[in-house]
Short mmCIF file of C-alpha atoms in Angstrom, two decimals:
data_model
loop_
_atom_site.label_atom_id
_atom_site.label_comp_id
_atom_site.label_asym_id
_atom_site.label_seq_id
_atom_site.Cartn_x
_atom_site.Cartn_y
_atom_site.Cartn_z
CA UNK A 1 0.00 0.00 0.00
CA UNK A 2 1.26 3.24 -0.94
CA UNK A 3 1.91 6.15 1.48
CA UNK A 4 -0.91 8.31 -0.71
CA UNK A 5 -3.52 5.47 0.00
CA UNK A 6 -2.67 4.90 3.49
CA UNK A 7 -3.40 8.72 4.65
CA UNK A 8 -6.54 8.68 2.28
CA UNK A 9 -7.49 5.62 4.52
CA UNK A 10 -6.35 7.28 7.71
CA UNK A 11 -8.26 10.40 6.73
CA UNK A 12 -11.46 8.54 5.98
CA UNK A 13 -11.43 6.51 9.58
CA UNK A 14 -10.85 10.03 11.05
CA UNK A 15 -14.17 11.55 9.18
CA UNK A 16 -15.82 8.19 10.21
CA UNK A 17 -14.82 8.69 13.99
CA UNK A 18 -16.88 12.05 13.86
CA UNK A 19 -20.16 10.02 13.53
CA UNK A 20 -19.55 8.09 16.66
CA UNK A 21 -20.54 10.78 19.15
CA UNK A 22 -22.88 12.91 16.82
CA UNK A 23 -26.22 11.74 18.79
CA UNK A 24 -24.47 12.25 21.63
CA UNK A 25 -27.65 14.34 23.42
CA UNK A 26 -29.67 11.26 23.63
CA UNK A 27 -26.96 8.82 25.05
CA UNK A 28 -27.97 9.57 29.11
CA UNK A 29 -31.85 8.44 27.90
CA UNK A 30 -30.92 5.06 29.75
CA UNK A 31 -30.43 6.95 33.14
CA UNK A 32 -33.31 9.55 33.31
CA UNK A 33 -35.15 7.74 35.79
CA UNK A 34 -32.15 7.04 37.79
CA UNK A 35 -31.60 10.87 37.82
CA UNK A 36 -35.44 11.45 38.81
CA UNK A 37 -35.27 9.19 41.78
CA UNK A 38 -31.99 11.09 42.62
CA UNK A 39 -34.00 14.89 42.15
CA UNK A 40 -37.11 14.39 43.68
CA UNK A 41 -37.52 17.80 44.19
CA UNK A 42 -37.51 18.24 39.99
CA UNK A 43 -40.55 17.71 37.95
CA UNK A 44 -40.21 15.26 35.23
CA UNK A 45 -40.34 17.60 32.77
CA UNK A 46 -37.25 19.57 34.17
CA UNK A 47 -35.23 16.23 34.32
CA UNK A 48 -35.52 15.13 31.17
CA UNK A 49 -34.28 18.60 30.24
CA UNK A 50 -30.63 15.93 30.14
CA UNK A 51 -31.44 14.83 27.04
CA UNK A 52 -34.39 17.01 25.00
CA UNK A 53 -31.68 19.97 25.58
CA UNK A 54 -28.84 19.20 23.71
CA UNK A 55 -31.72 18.72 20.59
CA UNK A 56 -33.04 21.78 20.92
CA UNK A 57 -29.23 23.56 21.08
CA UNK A 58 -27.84 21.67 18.56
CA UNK A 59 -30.52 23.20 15.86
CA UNK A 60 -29.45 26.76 15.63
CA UNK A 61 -26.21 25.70 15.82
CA UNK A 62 -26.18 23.28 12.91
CA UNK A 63 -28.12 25.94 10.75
CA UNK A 64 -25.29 28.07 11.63
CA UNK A 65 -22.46 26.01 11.05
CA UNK A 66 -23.78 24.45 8.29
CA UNK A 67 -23.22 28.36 6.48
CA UNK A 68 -19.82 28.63 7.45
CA UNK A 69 -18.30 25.43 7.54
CA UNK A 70 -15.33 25.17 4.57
CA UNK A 71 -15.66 29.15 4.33
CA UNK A 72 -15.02 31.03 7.50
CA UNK A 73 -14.22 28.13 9.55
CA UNK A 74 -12.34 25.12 8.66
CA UNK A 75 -14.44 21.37 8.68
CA UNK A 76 -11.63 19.98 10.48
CA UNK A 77 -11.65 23.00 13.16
CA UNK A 78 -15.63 22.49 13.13
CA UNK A 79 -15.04 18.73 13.96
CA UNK A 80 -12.70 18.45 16.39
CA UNK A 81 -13.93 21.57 18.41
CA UNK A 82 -17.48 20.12 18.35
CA UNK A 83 -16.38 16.54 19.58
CA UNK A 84 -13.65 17.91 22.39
CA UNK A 85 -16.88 20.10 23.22
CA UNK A 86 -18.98 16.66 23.79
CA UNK A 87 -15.92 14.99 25.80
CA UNK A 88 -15.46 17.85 27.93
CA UNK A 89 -19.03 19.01 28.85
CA UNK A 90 -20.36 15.30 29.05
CA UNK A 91 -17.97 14.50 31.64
CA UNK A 92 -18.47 17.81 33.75
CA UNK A 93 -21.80 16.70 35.39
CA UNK A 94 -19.98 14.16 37.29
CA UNK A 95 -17.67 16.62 39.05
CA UNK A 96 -19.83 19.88 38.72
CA UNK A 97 -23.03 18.76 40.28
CA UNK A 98 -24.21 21.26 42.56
CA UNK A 99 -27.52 21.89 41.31
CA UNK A 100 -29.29 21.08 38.39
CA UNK A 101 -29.24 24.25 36.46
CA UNK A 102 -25.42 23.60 36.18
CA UNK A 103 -25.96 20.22 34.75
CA UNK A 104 -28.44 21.41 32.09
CA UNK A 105 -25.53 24.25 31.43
CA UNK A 106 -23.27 21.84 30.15
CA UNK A 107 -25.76 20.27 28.48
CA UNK A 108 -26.66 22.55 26.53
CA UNK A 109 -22.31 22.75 25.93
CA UNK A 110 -23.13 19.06 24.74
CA UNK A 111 -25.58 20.08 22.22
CA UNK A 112 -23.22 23.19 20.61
CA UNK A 113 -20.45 20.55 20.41
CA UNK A 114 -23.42 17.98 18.29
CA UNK A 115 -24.07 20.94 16.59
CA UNK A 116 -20.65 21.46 15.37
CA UNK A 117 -20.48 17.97 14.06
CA UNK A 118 -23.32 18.37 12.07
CA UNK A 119 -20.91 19.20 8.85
CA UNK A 120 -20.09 16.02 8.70
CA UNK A 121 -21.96 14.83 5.79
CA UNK A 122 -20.87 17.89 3.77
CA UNK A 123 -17.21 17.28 4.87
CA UNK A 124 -17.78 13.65 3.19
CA UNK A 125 -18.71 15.03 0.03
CA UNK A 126 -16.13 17.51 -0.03
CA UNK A 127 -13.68 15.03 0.78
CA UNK A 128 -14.41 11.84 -1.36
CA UNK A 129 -14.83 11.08 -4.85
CA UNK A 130 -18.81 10.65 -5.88
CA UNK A 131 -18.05 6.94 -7.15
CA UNK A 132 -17.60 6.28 -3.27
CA UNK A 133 -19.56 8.94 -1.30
CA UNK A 134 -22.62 6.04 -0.68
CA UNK A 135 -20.33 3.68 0.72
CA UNK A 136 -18.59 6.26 3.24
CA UNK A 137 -21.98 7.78 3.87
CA UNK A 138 -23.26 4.23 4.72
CA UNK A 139 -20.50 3.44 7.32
CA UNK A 140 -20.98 6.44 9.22
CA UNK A 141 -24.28 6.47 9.68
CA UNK A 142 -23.98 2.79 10.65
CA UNK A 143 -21.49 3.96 13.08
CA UNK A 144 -23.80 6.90 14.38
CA UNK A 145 -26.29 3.97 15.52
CA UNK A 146 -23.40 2.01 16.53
CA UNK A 147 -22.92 4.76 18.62
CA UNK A 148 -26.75 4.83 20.06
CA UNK A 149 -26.81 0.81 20.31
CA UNK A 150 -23.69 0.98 22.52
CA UNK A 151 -24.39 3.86 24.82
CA UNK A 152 -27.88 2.40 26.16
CA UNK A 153 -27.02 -0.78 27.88
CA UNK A 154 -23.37 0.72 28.78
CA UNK A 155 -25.16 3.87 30.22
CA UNK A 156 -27.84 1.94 32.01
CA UNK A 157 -25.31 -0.17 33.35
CA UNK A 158 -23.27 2.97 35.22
CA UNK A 159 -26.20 4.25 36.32
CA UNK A 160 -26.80 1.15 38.69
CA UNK A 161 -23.45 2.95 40.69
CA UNK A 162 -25.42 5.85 40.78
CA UNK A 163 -27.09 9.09 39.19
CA UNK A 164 -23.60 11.00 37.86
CA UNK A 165 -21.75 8.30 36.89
CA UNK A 166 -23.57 7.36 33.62
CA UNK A 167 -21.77 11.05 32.50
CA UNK A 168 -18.35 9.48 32.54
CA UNK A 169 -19.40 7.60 29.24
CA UNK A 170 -18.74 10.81 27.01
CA UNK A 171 -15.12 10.61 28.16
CA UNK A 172 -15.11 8.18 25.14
CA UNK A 173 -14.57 10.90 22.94
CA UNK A 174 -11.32 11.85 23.28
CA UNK A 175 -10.92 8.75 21.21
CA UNK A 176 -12.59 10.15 18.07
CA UNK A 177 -11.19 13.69 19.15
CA UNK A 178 -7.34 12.48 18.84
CA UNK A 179 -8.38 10.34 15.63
CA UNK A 180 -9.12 14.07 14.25
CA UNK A 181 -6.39 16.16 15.55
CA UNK A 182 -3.71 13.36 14.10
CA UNK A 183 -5.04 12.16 10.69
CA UNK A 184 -8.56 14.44 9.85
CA UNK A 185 -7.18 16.13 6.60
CA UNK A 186 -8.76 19.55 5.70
CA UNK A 187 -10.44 19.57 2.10
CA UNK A 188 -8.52 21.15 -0.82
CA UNK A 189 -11.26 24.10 -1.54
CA UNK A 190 -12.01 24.19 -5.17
CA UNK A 191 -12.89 27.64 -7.48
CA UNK A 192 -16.50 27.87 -6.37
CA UNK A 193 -16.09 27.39 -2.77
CA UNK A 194 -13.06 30.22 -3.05
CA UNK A 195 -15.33 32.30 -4.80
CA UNK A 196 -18.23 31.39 -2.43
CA UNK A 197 -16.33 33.23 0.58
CA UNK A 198 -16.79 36.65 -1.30
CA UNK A 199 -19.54 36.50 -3.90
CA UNK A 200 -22.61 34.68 -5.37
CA UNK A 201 -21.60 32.01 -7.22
CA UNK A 202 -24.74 30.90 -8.41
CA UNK A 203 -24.29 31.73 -11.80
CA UNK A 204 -21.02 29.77 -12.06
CA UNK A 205 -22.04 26.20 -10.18
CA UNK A 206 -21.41 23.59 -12.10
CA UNK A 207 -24.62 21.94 -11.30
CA UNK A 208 -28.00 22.70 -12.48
CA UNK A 209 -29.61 25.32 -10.81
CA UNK A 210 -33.25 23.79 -11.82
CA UNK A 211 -32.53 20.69 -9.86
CA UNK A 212 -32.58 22.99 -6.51
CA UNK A 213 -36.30 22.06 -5.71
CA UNK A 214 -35.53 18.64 -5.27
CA UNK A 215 -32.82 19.65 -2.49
CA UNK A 216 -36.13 21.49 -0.65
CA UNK A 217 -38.20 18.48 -0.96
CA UNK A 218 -35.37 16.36 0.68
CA UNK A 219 -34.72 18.65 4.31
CA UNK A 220 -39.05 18.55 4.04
CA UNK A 221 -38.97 14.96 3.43
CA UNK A 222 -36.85 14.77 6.36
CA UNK A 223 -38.58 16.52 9.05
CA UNK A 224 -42.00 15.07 8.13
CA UNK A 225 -40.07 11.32 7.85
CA UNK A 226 -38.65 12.07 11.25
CA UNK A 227 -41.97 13.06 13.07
CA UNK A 228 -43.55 10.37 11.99
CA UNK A 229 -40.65 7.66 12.94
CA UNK A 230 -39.87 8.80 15.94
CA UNK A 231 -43.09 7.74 18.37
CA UNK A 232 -42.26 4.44 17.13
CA UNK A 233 -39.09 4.59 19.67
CA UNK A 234 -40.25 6.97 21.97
CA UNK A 235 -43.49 5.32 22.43
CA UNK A 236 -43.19 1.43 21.94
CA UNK A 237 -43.34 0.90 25.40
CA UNK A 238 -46.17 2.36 26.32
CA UNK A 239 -47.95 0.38 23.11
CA UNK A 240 -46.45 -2.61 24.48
CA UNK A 241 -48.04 -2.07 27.75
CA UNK A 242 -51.66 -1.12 26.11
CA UNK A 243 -51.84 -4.05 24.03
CA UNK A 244 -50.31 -6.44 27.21
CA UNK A 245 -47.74 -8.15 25.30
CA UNK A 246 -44.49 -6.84 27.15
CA UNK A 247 -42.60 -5.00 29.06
CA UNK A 248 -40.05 -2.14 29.54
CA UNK A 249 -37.57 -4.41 28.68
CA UNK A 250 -38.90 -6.13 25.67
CA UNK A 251 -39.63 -2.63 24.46
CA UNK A 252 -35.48 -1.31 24.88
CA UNK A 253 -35.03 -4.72 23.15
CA UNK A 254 -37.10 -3.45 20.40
CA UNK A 255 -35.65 -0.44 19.61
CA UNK A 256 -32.15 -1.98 19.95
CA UNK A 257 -32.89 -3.79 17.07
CA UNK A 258 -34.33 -0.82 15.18
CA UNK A 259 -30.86 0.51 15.49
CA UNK A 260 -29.31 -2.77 14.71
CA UNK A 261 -31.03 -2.95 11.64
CA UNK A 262 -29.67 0.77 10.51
CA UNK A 263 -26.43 -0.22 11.15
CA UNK A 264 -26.74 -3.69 9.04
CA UNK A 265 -28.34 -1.47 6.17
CA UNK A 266 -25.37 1.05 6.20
CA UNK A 267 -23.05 -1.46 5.36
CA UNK A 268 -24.29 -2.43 2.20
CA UNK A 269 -25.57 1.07 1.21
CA UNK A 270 -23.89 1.49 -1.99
CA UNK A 271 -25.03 -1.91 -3.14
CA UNK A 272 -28.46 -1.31 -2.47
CA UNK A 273 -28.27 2.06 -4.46
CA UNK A 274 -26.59 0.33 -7.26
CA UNK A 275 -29.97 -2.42 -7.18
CA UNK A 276 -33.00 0.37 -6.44
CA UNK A 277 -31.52 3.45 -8.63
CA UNK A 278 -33.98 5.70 -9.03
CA UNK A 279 -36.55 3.98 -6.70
CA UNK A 280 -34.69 3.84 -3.56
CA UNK A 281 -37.12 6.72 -1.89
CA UNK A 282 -40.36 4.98 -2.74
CA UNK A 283 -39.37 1.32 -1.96
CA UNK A 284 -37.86 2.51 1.11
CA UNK A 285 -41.29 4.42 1.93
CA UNK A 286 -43.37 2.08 0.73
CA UNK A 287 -41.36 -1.07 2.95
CA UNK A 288 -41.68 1.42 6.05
CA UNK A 289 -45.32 1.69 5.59
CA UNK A 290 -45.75 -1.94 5.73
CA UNK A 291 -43.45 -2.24 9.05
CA UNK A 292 -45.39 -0.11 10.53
CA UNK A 293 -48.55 -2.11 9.12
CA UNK A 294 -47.54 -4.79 10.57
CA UNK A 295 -47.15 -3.13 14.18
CA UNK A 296 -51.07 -1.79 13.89
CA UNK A 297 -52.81 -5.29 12.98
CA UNK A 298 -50.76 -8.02 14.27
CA UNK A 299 -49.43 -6.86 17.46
CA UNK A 300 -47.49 -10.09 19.01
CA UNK A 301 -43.73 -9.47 19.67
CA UNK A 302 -42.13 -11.51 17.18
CA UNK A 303 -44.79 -9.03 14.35
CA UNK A 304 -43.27 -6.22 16.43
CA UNK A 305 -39.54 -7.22 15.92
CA UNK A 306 -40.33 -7.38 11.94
CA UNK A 307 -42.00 -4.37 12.20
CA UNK A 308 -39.19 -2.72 14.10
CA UNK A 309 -36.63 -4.04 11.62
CA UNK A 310 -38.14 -3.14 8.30
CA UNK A 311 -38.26 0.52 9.63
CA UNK A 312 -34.81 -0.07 10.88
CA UNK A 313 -33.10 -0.85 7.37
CA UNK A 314 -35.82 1.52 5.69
CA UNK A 315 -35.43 5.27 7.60
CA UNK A 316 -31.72 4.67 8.35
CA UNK A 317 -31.24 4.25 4.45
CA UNK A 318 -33.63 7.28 3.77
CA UNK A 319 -31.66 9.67 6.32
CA UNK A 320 -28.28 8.61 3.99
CA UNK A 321 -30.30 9.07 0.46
CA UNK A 322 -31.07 12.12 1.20
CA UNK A 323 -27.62 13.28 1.83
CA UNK A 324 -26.41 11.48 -1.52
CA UNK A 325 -29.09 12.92 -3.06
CA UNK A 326 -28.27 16.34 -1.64
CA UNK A 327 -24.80 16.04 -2.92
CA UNK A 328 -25.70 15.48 -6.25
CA UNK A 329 -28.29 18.14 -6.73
CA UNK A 330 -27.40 21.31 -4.32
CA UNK A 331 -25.05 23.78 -5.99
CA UNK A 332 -21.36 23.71 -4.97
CA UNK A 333 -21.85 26.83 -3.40
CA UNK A 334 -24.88 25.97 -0.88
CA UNK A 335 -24.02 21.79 -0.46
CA UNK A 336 -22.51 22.42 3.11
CA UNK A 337 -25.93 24.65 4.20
CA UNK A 338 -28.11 22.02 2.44
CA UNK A 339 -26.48 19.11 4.21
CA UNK A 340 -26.69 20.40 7.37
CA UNK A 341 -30.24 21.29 7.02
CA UNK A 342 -30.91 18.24 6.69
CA UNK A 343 -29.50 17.22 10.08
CA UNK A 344 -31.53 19.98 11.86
CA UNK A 345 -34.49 18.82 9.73
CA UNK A 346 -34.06 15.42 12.17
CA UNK A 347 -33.88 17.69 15.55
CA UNK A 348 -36.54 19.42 14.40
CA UNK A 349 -38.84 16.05 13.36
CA UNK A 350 -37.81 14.75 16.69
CA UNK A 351 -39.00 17.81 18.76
CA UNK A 352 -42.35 18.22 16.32
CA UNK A 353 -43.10 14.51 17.00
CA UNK A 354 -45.09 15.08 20.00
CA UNK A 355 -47.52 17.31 18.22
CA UNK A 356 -47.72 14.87 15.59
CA UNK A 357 -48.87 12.33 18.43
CA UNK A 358 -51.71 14.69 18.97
CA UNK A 359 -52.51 15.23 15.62
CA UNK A 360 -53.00 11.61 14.91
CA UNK A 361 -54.99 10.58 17.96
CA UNK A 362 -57.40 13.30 16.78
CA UNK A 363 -58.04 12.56 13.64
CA UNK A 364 -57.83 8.32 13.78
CA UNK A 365 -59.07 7.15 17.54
CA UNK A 366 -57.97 4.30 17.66
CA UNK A 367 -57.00 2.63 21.08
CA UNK A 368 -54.50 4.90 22.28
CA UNK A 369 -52.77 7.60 21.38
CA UNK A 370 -49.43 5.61 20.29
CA UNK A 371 -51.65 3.14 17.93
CA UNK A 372 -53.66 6.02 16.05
CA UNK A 373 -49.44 7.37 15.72
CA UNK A 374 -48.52 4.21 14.55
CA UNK A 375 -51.92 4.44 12.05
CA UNK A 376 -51.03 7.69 10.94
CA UNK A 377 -47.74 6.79 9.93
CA UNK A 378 -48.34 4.21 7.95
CA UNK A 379 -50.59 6.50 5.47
CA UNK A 380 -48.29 9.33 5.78
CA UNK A 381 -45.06 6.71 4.65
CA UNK A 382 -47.57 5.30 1.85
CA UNK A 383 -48.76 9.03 0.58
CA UNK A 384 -44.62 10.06 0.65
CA UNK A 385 -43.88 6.76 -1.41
CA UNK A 386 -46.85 7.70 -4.29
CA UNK A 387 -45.59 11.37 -4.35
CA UNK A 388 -41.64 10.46 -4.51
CA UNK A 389 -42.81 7.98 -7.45
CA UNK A 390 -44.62 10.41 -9.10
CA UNK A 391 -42.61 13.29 -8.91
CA UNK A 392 -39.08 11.70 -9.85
CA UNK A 393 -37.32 12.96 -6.66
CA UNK A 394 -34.01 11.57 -7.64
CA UNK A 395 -31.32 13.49 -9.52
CA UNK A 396 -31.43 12.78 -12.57
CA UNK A 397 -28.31 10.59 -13.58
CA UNK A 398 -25.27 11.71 -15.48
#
């Protein structure tokens, strides 16, 4: 192997390390109760502040970043500032625990540091040639749930020595923080992104400016994807309970293979493109709709772990389309923006999904409000399938 290949490698394990802590504001959802029991004196509400925080940070911030990332700051600064921010600020509440308000402080620390990382799907396309952006694209995002799979039974397991220590599991980072600072390579800026920092380059992109809906639709299709996925981790429990066919347990077992399923998926991303071309979007819709089909009318646990992994393999490979897609169809000049928007797009799903809940139970009554979710969802996957057939929402090829 030649010394050129071996930093491209080293480079690319360094851009995959950033994914590993990028969900880092939901890793302490294993201890919340713990933390309750501990803060009596704290609503509910106020405790789970540890977790619904560094979402609501991390938006602004992503939005932000996502408009100066590769112009006024560097990807690699953006990277390793917004992962040392994670290590540093995820760690503090087991020192710096004097009242709550300082906890939720560097909490919110926790979500400017996810919000930093939020450039790393732009920095991928940046960085690698097309021919190989799915693959890399794939592997991260399988490493993102990795991430998420890991940090629930590891952080539910610290928290049975007590309410702080689960906070010690974000001193993991340094290891993806010294992957950056030794082999992340910064990259070379072409003509348009020179000409970018100083004037509108619109006019000179190399890509077609007509093709910019599509990029809209995407960060939409997101957000409305999102809301409508993410009851079916937030509230399988609770629809477990209802329909008496589990527990707590059985329910975290669910969702951990939901996760396991994205990361599976990820893996063989690029071969699945190569298979579903243009009709990736709407098979993947259409397969979701069915999962979640299957969770409504047969609800028995082994239907529910079918369910769980057909939505597993289906929104994890939507969430990495839509960056590839992104890639091919936003302008040189906005591709960083775009890409993160479609991060924030998922913070902002996640927050809106509680309305969504509402929505649902008052238009469908069914059982409970989780089950006329899960009811909703499955027309709302089946309408977005029709419309991304119809409308031909992939670029078109070269």
């Amino acid at each position: 192997m030649t010394q050129k290949n071996q930093l491209k490698i080293t480079n690319y394990a360094a851009i995959l390390s950033i994914f590993l802590f990028s969900g880092a504001g939901s890793f302490m959802n294993a201890a919340v109760q713990t933390m309750m029991d501990a803060w009596p004196e704290l609503s509910a509400t106020t405790v789970r502040l540890v977790t619904s925080l560094p979402s609501l940070i991390s938006l602004p911030i992503t939005i932000f970043i996502g408009s100066i990332a590769g112009k006024k700051l560097s990807y690699r600064f953006c990277a390793i500032l917004g992962t040392a921010l994670i290590a540093i600020a995820g760690v503090a509440p087991f020192f710096l625990h004097s009242n709550w308000m300082m906890i939720l402080f560097f909490r919110a620390l926790v979500g400017i540091g996810v919000g930093f990382v939020a450039m790393r799907n732009s920095l991928i396309i940046k960085s690698v040639p097309e021919e190989n952006q799915a693959a890399i694209i794939g592997y991260g995002s399988a490493l993102m749930n990795a991430g998420g799979t890991l940090a629930g039974p590891i952080v539910g397991f610290l928290a049975g020595f007590g309410w702080k220590v689960p906070f010690l599991f974000d001193m993991l980072a340094i290891i993806p923080v010294l992957m950056m600072v030794f082999f992340l390579k910064e990259p070379e800026k072409t003509e348009v992104d020179k000409a970018s920092a100083h004037t509108d380059t619109s006019q000179n992109s190399p890509k077609k400016t007509g093709n910019n809906w599509r990029v809209y639709y995407y960060i939409i299709m997101q957000f409305v994807a999102t809301a409508a996925l993410y009851p079916l981790l937030s509230g399988m429990s609770t629809y477990m309970a209802d329909k008496q066919i589990g527990s707590a347990f059985l329910a975290g077992i669910n969702n951990s293979v939901y996760c396991l399923a994205g990361v599976l998926i990820n893996l063989v991303l690029s071969q699945l493109l190569k298979a579903l071309r243009q009709y990736t979007l709407p098979v993947m819709c259409l397969i979701f709709s069915v999962g979640m089909g299957i969770l409504v009318f047969f609800p028995t646990v082994p239907a529910i772990m079918t369910g769980a992994v057909l939505m597993g393999i289906t929104f994890n490979t939507m969430m990495s389309v839509f960056q590839l897609y992104n890639g091919k169809t936003a302008t040189a000049a906005t591709v960083t923006l775009t890409s993160t928007l479609l991060i924030a797009a998922l913070s902002l799903g996640n927050f809106m999904s509680v309305y969504f809940i509402n929505l649902c139970h008052a238009i469908f009554h069914r059982s409970s409000d989780i089950e006329s979710t899960y009811f909703g969802s499955m027309i709302l996957y089946l309408i977005m399938g029709i419309l991304a057939f119809v409308l031909k929402i992939a670029p078109e090829e070269k």
